[in-house]
Amino acid sequence: MPDRIRYRRIGEVLLEKGIIAKEQLNRALEHQKHTKKPLGEILVELGFVTWEELTEALAEQYNLPMLKDFPRSIPAEVLNSLPRALIEELRIIPIDKRDDQLVLVTDSVFNLSRIRGEVKFITGKEPLIYLVTPSLFALMYKQHVQGGIAELAQQIPVAEEVEPEVLTIEETEELEAEPEAPIIKMVNALIQKAVQMEASDIHIEPFRNYVRVRYRIDGLLRKIIDYPKAQHGAVVTRIKILSGLDISEKRLPQDGKFYMSIHGEQYDFRVSTMPSVHGEKVVMRILRVSAAYKQLEELGFSEYNYKLISQLLMRPNGIILVTGPTGSGKSTTLVAMINKLKDITVNIVTAEDPVEYTIDGVTQCQVNPEIGLTFARFLRSFLRQDPDIIMIGEMRDKETANLAVEAALTGHLVLSTLHTNSAAAAVDRLVNLGVDRHLLSTALVGVVSQRLVRKLCENCRVKAQLRPEYLQMWKEVFPELDPVEYTVGPGCAECNGMGYKGRVAVGEVLVLDREIKDVIVAGGSEREIYDLALRKGMRPMFIDGFEKVLRGITSFEEVLRVTTSI
């Protein structure tokens, strides 16, 4: 007998829950005589219930649990446990395996008996069925089934014709005839999926019995798929061929790169291989070539900090530092600064390790310590090249730092980076490298310290009640504002279920005036410099972050993840 006969009618459930009135039910039943549609669907169309309310009632009617949250990832082996045709026919999506159970979601209650029977027959596991709203099911299908790795491997597009040194993702009959074609298609699919999800890095990590693939998306690693260990050697070989590495060398780390055009956009892939006890690990950094045109106003600095940075860049000479940990966007900020400064009337030279973005109109030099081409060596050479602006990728040692100070004191504007946790800490870092305090106080004009926080997805962000643990913090940061609600991202297909999409800078800008310079000369501590800078108008990084929370750009969790009060 059909599933629905065993249970209370949906109209009765909705009446008992007080969601609809008897008159509304009668009207919907009358409407059903003419349309033959399910009663629940008619109730939604008439505006008497929402899909959320209807799904909750159906879950109660059929004694099913209801899933409300978007699964952030589904293992490939789980998705592949059922044939694609059956997934589409029965409107089910497998999301997890638990011992003798296969966890499924569906948005329909009309095939429950068939779902239980066919899933049990195919997998040998008892199905645990969760009910979801049609909109959530559609999002899950788009993200996890339609946009899965397996489908991408079958739908790799032919890229447009590009220059000979740029590789393209393409499939041809001849390629498919080759025995290695499945591996080529697999690597291409992994790359294209990473680009589609806007990942910055691809991690391919071998373990004893399997290989894990993770993408770094908006600063955090996310598991994408596992594949059999037996395929790993061929995958690594394919990547080595792409990046010009020695395929026979498996005992030593190697670095290489390749370019690829995907959907008309060019990408630069920096490849690093490293031997491990279970095989070679591969990490690929993905750089979008168009990012070289990034402008300072696009990075998300507050209007206040943007004005301070712009004023610093108007200085004819001096050192401007960008500080922060690895992955905080320092290189991107330097590129944006160079784009703001470059002009036909100025000579800009850079020393970088590596050159990540090629900037038109700028002389960029690649550091190569193996042949003696260090930052310091380039700096000496730059001073004989009549430069106006010098960019040094990083101040790593005493010689480089002192040469940068010398360049600034002789009339050049010098841009560089340091690994410090705050703007004020940059002074101690340079002093510890061996720079004289008097010379440093004269040469250094400003420090931009920054982090990257994930942006709430604009497609799914909603207002929510402020969590109790953030209430006191809100009162301290925004004492004049009533802490009623703030913005959260529940996750959707647009943001891959993460609730966040893209990143934005939070920062603090230290502008050195005469008083701060005197504190540096006098041997002032990081705390003393920081406190004085606050009195002079510097806005702390965590305050900058909380202002972005107030504007609905990011979340409390993100700001607390990357910033602290000094």
XYZ file of C-alpha atoms in Angstrom:
566
model
C 0.000 0.000 0.000
C 1.221 3.561 -0.600
C 3.233 5.180 2.180
C 0.762 8.005 2.762
C -2.124 5.684 3.857
C -0.271 4.583 6.974
C 0.004 8.073 8.414
C -2.219 10.949 9.513
C -3.240 13.295 6.749
C -1.047 16.387 6.314
C -4.063 18.665 6.764
C -4.752 17.136 10.176
C -1.137 17.629 11.274
C -1.139 21.280 10.202
C -4.461 21.881 11.972
C -3.192 20.258 15.196
C -0.039 22.384 15.095
C -2.133 25.521 14.659
C -0.406 26.461 11.414
C -3.608 26.627 9.335
C -7.284 27.190 10.059
C -10.125 24.852 9.071
C -11.358 27.363 6.492
C -7.933 27.467 4.851
C -7.787 23.674 4.696
C -11.234 23.483 3.103
C -10.256 26.083 0.529
C -7.080 24.154 -0.326
C -9.018 20.875 -0.624
C -11.479 22.515 -2.994
C -8.572 23.863 -5.018
C -7.033 20.369 -5.126
C -10.093 18.955 -6.920
C -9.241 21.071 -9.959
C -5.413 20.929 -9.960
C -4.698 17.360 -8.726
C -1.567 18.740 -7.008
C -0.411 17.510 -3.578
C -2.278 19.285 -0.796
C 0.904 20.601 0.816
C 2.045 22.229 -2.413
C -1.358 23.924 -2.784
C -1.197 25.248 0.790
C 2.187 26.813 0.008
C 0.932 28.300 -3.267
C -2.042 29.863 -1.479
C 0.315 31.387 1.088
C -1.196 29.514 4.043
C 2.100 27.792 5.014
C 5.783 28.114 4.186
C 7.899 25.292 2.767
C 9.717 25.169 6.118
C 6.442 24.712 8.021
C 5.170 22.155 5.528
C 8.394 20.122 5.662
C 8.328 20.104 9.479
C 4.735 18.872 9.381
C 5.573 16.177 6.815
C 8.513 15.049 8.956
C 6.141 14.713 11.912
C 3.511 12.980 9.776
C 5.945 10.338 8.474
C 8.084 10.088 11.633
C 11.190 11.325 9.824
C 13.954 13.525 11.211
C 14.370 16.885 9.477
C 17.705 18.279 8.288
C 17.921 22.072 8.356
C 21.642 22.740 7.876
C 23.512 22.649 4.579
C 26.157 19.844 4.663
C 29.512 21.535 4.038
C 31.013 18.462 2.404
C 29.988 14.935 1.404
C 32.704 12.288 0.864
C 32.928 11.100 -2.723
C 32.625 7.456 -1.668
C 29.291 8.285 -0.017
C 27.934 10.093 -3.082
C 29.079 7.229 -5.288
C 27.350 4.595 -3.157
C 24.175 4.983 -5.251
C 23.768 5.200 -9.039
C 23.280 8.711 -10.357
C 20.077 7.649 -12.155
C 18.550 6.389 -8.898
C 19.507 9.602 -7.082
C 17.661 11.631 -9.695
C 14.659 9.302 -10.026
C 13.949 8.981 -6.291
C 15.104 12.526 -5.391
C 17.571 11.322 -2.774
C 21.126 12.343 -1.896
C 23.372 10.120 0.273
C 25.265 12.282 2.780
C 26.945 9.901 5.252
C 27.718 6.276 6.127
C 27.376 4.948 9.676
C 28.253 1.298 10.247
C 25.138 -0.475 8.918
C 23.306 2.705 7.881
C 23.361 4.973 4.823
C 22.160 8.484 5.676
C 20.015 10.074 2.953
C 18.075 13.271 2.413
C 14.951 13.708 0.308
C 12.360 16.417 -0.239
C 9.585 13.981 -1.161
C 7.586 11.540 0.967
C 5.967 9.744 -1.956
C 8.716 7.142 -2.515
C 9.658 6.142 1.022
C 8.960 2.404 0.615
C 10.851 2.246 -2.664
C 13.749 4.252 -1.233
C 14.061 1.874 1.716
C 13.862 -1.208 -0.478
C 16.219 -0.171 -3.278
C 18.840 1.404 -1.016
C 18.891 -1.712 1.166
C 19.163 -3.938 -1.928
C 21.990 -1.921 -3.574
C 24.126 -1.061 -0.539
C 23.189 -3.676 2.046
C 22.700 -0.832 4.535
C 19.553 0.401 6.235
C 18.627 3.877 4.947
C 18.289 6.635 7.546
C 16.118 9.182 5.743
C 16.114 12.893 6.594
C 13.522 15.236 5.133
C 14.630 18.623 3.730
C 12.865 21.530 2.094
C 12.784 21.539 -1.720
C 15.031 24.615 -1.802
C 17.682 22.970 0.387
C 17.494 19.779 -1.689
C 18.017 21.820 -4.871
C 21.051 23.551 -3.348
C 22.535 20.251 -2.182
C 21.965 18.667 -5.581
C 23.605 21.580 -7.382
C 26.598 21.664 -5.047
C 27.277 18.022 -4.244
C 25.837 16.022 -7.149
C 25.721 18.257 -10.188
C 28.947 20.051 -9.231
C 30.867 16.986 -8.038
C 34.358 15.913 -9.062
C 33.049 12.913 -11.020
C 30.840 15.076 -13.212
C 33.573 17.662 -13.757
C 35.840 14.957 -15.106
C 33.263 14.278 -17.811
C 32.524 17.915 -18.622
C 35.941 19.553 -18.979
C 35.452 22.315 -21.563
C 37.733 23.023 -24.481
C 39.662 26.172 -23.613
C 40.130 28.997 -26.079
C 43.331 29.105 -28.072
C 46.152 30.846 -26.179
C 49.863 31.390 -26.509
C 51.976 28.225 -26.944
C 53.539 28.365 -23.470
C 50.111 28.349 -21.817
C 48.508 24.919 -21.352
C 44.785 24.419 -21.818
C 42.267 22.007 -20.367
C 40.981 20.067 -23.338
C 39.613 16.682 -24.345
C 40.012 15.106 -27.749
C 39.275 11.676 -29.187
C 42.984 11.045 -29.483
C 43.536 11.907 -25.828
C 40.747 9.640 -24.674
C 42.356 6.781 -26.578
C 45.517 7.032 -24.470
C 45.785 4.740 -21.428
C 46.700 7.664 -19.157
C 43.633 9.699 -20.207
C 41.627 8.968 -17.005
C 44.459 10.387 -14.880
C 44.773 13.438 -17.140
C 41.040 13.992 -16.872
C 41.155 13.508 -13.110
C 43.947 16.073 -12.616
C 42.172 18.503 -14.918
C 38.947 18.026 -12.958
C 40.704 18.667 -9.635
C 42.244 21.853 -11.028
C 39.031 23.115 -12.572
C 37.018 22.359 -9.435
C 39.558 24.335 -7.386
C 39.259 27.304 -9.733
C 35.464 27.050 -9.671
C 35.467 27.087 -5.848
C 37.959 29.995 -5.838
C 40.568 28.020 -3.903
C 44.017 29.503 -3.340
C 45.791 26.145 -2.892
C 45.336 22.473 -3.741
C 46.766 19.947 -1.249
C 47.254 16.359 -2.443
C 48.280 14.301 0.592
C 49.131 10.568 0.521
C 48.448 8.354 3.530
C 48.806 4.621 4.101
C 45.742 3.427 2.168
C 44.352 6.498 0.421
C 45.150 9.987 -0.847
C 43.307 13.047 0.430
C 42.637 16.173 -1.639
C 41.931 19.427 0.173
C 41.414 22.968 -1.089
C 42.290 26.102 0.822
C 39.254 28.325 0.396
C 39.164 31.777 1.984
C 42.134 30.842 4.166
C 40.841 27.529 5.546
C 41.501 24.002 4.287
C 38.474 21.987 3.227
C 38.415 18.289 2.345
C 37.150 17.665 -1.183
C 37.742 14.006 -2.043
C 39.788 10.877 -1.294
C 41.103 8.694 -4.095
C 42.784 5.246 -4.151
C 46.473 5.129 -3.249
C 47.182 3.107 -6.407
C 46.462 6.171 -8.559
C 48.775 8.528 -6.699
C 51.983 7.832 -8.610
C 50.289 8.599 -11.919
C 48.684 11.766 -10.511
C 52.030 13.090 -9.246
C 53.727 12.222 -12.540
C 51.059 14.132 -14.466
C 51.512 17.214 -12.275
C 55.304 16.989 -12.588
C 55.031 16.851 -16.379
C 52.783 19.929 -16.354
C 55.196 21.882 -14.163
C 58.457 20.772 -15.789
C 59.781 18.740 -12.855
C 61.944 15.615 -12.883
C 59.500 12.693 -12.824
C 62.240 10.264 -11.780
C 63.235 12.260 -8.662
C 61.063 11.181 -5.754
C 63.510 11.559 -2.863
C 63.956 15.349 -2.872
C 61.540 18.298 -2.766
C 60.981 20.044 -6.106
C 59.415 23.347 -7.144
C 57.919 24.203 -10.511
C 55.099 26.064 -12.187
C 52.773 26.023 -15.164
C 50.162 28.271 -16.714
C 46.674 27.218 -17.672
C 43.714 28.927 -19.319
C 40.318 27.978 -17.898
C 37.162 29.507 -19.335
C 39.205 32.267 -20.933
C 40.923 33.264 -17.663
C 44.645 32.624 -17.236
C 46.024 31.089 -14.047
C 49.544 30.609 -12.730
C 50.062 27.375 -10.758
C 53.084 27.176 -8.395
C 53.839 23.535 -7.633
C 55.741 22.142 -4.654
C 56.397 18.421 -4.171
C 57.747 16.924 -0.954
C 58.624 13.310 -0.104
C 56.785 11.791 2.860
C 56.673 8.309 4.370
C 53.579 7.473 2.298
C 54.643 9.090 -0.961
C 55.074 12.540 -2.443
C 52.830 15.302 -1.183
C 51.900 17.959 -3.739
C 50.755 21.506 -3.049
C 49.680 23.789 -5.889
C 49.268 27.525 -5.278
C 46.703 29.060 -7.658
C 47.318 32.626 -8.792
C 44.836 34.389 -11.035
C 46.842 36.465 -13.511
C 44.213 39.218 -13.440
C 44.917 39.714 -9.709
C 47.996 41.689 -10.778
C 45.602 44.541 -11.576
C 44.149 44.641 -8.057
C 43.546 48.187 -6.814
C 44.020 49.369 -3.236
C 40.368 50.380 -2.871
C 39.297 46.822 -3.738
C 40.998 45.216 -0.725
C 38.345 46.202 1.808
C 40.302 48.605 4.007
C 38.054 50.955 5.959
C 37.721 54.451 4.546
C 39.752 55.754 7.496
C 42.661 53.354 6.928
C 42.495 53.760 3.146
C 43.042 57.506 3.502
C 46.013 56.959 5.826
C 47.613 54.469 3.413
C 47.036 56.800 0.461
C 48.698 59.644 2.363
C 51.695 57.429 3.155
C 52.068 56.542 -0.534
C 52.302 60.237 -1.375
C 55.591 60.486 0.545
C 58.579 61.072 -1.764
C 60.829 58.836 0.344
C 60.905 56.591 3.375
C 60.007 53.009 4.261
C 56.421 51.755 4.269
C 55.974 48.264 5.705
C 53.090 45.811 5.362
C 53.091 43.301 8.222
C 51.201 40.167 9.173
C 51.584 36.382 9.272
C 51.834 34.145 6.208
C 48.616 34.215 4.207
C 47.431 37.593 5.489
C 47.424 39.257 2.064
C 50.671 41.223 2.343
C 51.798 40.508 -1.230
C 48.404 41.496 -2.626
C 48.534 44.775 -0.706
C 52.030 45.495 -2.051
C 50.799 44.834 -5.601
C 47.871 47.203 -5.040
C 50.250 49.855 -3.687
C 52.476 49.501 -6.746
C 49.434 49.807 -9.017
C 48.494 53.038 -7.246
C 52.038 54.415 -7.572
C 53.022 53.319 -11.061
C 53.182 56.061 -13.650
C 55.084 56.785 -16.837
C 57.122 59.378 -14.914
C 58.504 57.023 -12.231
C 60.918 54.083 -12.259
C 59.718 51.191 -10.093
C 61.882 48.127 -9.441
C 61.059 45.075 -7.324
C 62.902 42.097 -5.852
C 60.569 39.212 -5.031
C 60.750 35.581 -3.950
C 58.839 34.458 -5.877
C 57.376 36.903 -8.393
C 53.709 36.032 -7.868
C 52.036 38.638 -10.064
C 53.461 40.220 -13.213
C 52.788 43.975 -13.156
C 52.857 45.831 -16.449
C 55.238 48.802 -16.493
C 57.290 47.618 -13.507
C 60.752 45.997 -13.560
C 60.392 42.849 -11.460
C 63.327 40.666 -10.413
C 63.282 37.098 -9.105
C 65.474 36.356 -6.084
C 67.677 33.273 -6.528
C 69.919 32.631 -3.489
C 71.523 29.582 -5.161
C 73.465 31.879 -7.509
C 73.862 34.723 -5.025
C 70.889 36.804 -6.200
C 69.608 37.767 -2.753
C 67.396 40.663 -1.736
C 70.509 42.507 -0.572
C 72.310 41.902 -3.876
C 69.368 43.299 -5.825
C 69.096 46.298 -3.505
C 72.693 47.282 -4.201
C 72.042 46.957 -7.916
C 68.775 48.902 -7.713
C 70.536 51.932 -6.272
C 72.538 52.161 -9.513
C 69.377 51.885 -11.653
C 68.010 55.384 -10.913
C 64.870 54.113 -9.123
C 62.108 56.244 -7.667
C 60.313 53.408 -5.894
C 61.788 50.122 -4.650
C 59.743 47.140 -3.539
C 61.449 44.395 -1.531
C 59.399 41.234 -1.077
C 60.511 40.728 2.530
C 63.083 42.079 4.965
C 64.585 38.812 6.146
C 68.047 39.758 7.387
C 70.246 42.537 8.743
C 71.912 43.349 5.419
C 68.630 43.735 3.538
C 67.059 45.836 6.311
C 70.042 48.198 6.548
C 70.248 48.608 2.761
C 66.527 49.424 2.699
C 67.089 52.104 5.338
C 69.997 53.472 3.294
C 67.822 53.586 0.172
C 65.076 55.443 2.043
C 67.531 57.950 3.493
C 68.951 58.673 0.032
C 65.590 59.756 -1.382
C 63.778 56.587 -2.416
C 60.362 55.273 -1.431
C 60.795 51.685 -0.215
C 57.942 49.197 0.202
C 58.432 45.871 1.947
C 56.901 43.283 4.298
C 57.647 41.865 7.728
C 56.220 38.958 9.714
C 54.886 40.666 12.863
C 51.585 40.495 14.727
C 50.988 44.243 15.002
C 52.086 47.511 13.447
C 53.975 48.563 16.571
C 55.911 45.263 16.653
C 57.605 46.126 13.346
C 59.968 48.509 15.129
C 61.268 45.861 17.543
C 61.589 43.390 14.680
C 63.842 45.718 12.668
C 65.894 46.659 15.721
C 66.384 42.955 16.459
C 67.585 42.506 12.871
C 70.323 45.031 13.610
C 68.966 48.356 12.348
C 70.097 51.420 14.315
C 67.190 53.080 16.153
C 68.191 56.603 15.087
C 68.384 55.668 11.414
C 65.179 53.631 11.652
C 63.221 56.488 13.217
C 64.300 58.733 10.339
C 63.631 56.245 7.529
C 60.392 54.551 8.647
C 57.260 56.557 7.786
C 54.443 54.062 8.251
C 53.377 50.479 8.967
C 50.237 48.730 7.732
C 49.425 45.606 9.752
C 46.685 43.409 8.351
C 44.778 40.129 8.423
C 42.187 38.622 6.113
C 38.724 37.720 7.380
C 36.134 35.789 5.428
C 33.212 37.796 4.082
C 29.708 36.639 4.856
C 28.001 35.308 1.753
C 25.820 38.056 0.302
C 23.439 35.454 -1.100
C 22.459 33.808 2.194
C 23.460 36.130 5.045
C 20.642 36.829 7.496
C 20.104 38.645 10.774
C 20.295 36.566 13.948
C 20.153 37.092 17.686
C 23.507 37.923 19.254
C 25.000 34.924 21.031
C 25.315 35.409 24.824
C 29.106 34.982 24.811
C 29.425 38.006 22.488
C 27.109 40.293 24.462
C 29.754 41.730 26.803
C 32.196 42.154 23.925
C 29.563 44.045 21.915
C 28.925 46.395 24.858
C 32.650 47.126 25.190
C 33.198 47.802 21.484
C 29.847 49.453 20.677
C 28.638 50.880 24.032
C 26.191 53.247 22.345
C 24.463 50.559 20.241
C 21.717 48.194 21.358
C 23.013 44.596 20.862
C 19.838 43.139 19.377
C 21.041 41.194 16.353
C 23.973 40.681 14.032
C 24.603 39.012 10.684
C 25.367 35.330 10.098
C 25.750 33.120 7.033
C 23.850 29.799 7.224
C 25.400 28.536 3.963
C 24.045 27.991 0.462
C 25.149 26.638 -2.916
C 26.589 30.020 -3.882
C 29.149 29.819 -1.044
C 29.555 26.011 -1.156
C 27.672 25.723 2.112
C 30.307 27.670 4.035
C 28.324 30.809 4.842
C 31.289 32.857 3.637
C 32.515 33.845 0.203
C 35.649 35.882 -0.440
C 37.883 37.695 2.014
C 38.422 41.266 3.069
C 41.275 43.020 4.877
C 41.134 44.212 8.459
C 44.053 46.279 9.620
C 45.676 49.038 11.581
C 47.857 51.810 10.168
C 50.710 53.285 12.210
C 51.818 56.689 10.917
C 55.088 57.798 12.490
C 55.153 61.428 13.587
C 57.876 63.260 15.485
C 56.662 62.132 18.915
C 56.510 58.439 17.949
C 59.946 58.690 16.338
C 61.320 60.134 19.599
C 59.916 57.144 21.516
C 61.676 54.797 19.073
C 65.008 56.593 19.528
C 64.572 56.469 23.311
C 64.183 52.684 23.186
C 60.429 52.619 23.736
C 58.737 49.221 23.907
C 56.107 47.865 21.552
C 53.463 48.641 24.202
C 54.613 52.247 24.531
C 54.605 52.769 20.760
C 51.167 51.145 20.490
C 49.601 53.243 23.267
C 51.022 56.460 21.824
C 49.795 55.518 18.354
C 46.279 55.002 19.761
C 46.357 58.480 21.279
C 47.496 59.784 17.901
C 44.484 58.270 16.155
C 45.450 54.720 15.117
C 42.446 52.401 15.108
C 43.322 48.929 16.441
C 42.874 46.004 14.094
C 40.236 44.284 16.228
C 38.145 47.483 16.311
C 38.430 47.678 12.522
C 37.207 44.089 12.386
C 34.267 44.679 14.730
C 33.181 47.657 12.636
C 32.944 45.230 9.707
C 30.821 42.956 11.916
C 28.510 45.893 12.604
C 28.170 46.511 8.864
C 27.323 42.848 8.183
C 30.517 42.215 6.201
C 31.973 39.514 8.454
C 31.223 37.702 11.708
C 32.409 37.896 15.301
C 33.912 34.425 14.923
C 36.074 35.561 12.017
C 37.388 38.664 13.767
C 38.211 36.687 16.909
C 39.911 34.013 14.789
C 42.494 36.396 13.327
C 42.848 39.322 15.754
C 43.601 39.949 19.400
C 43.816 43.038 21.536
C 47.510 43.809 22.154
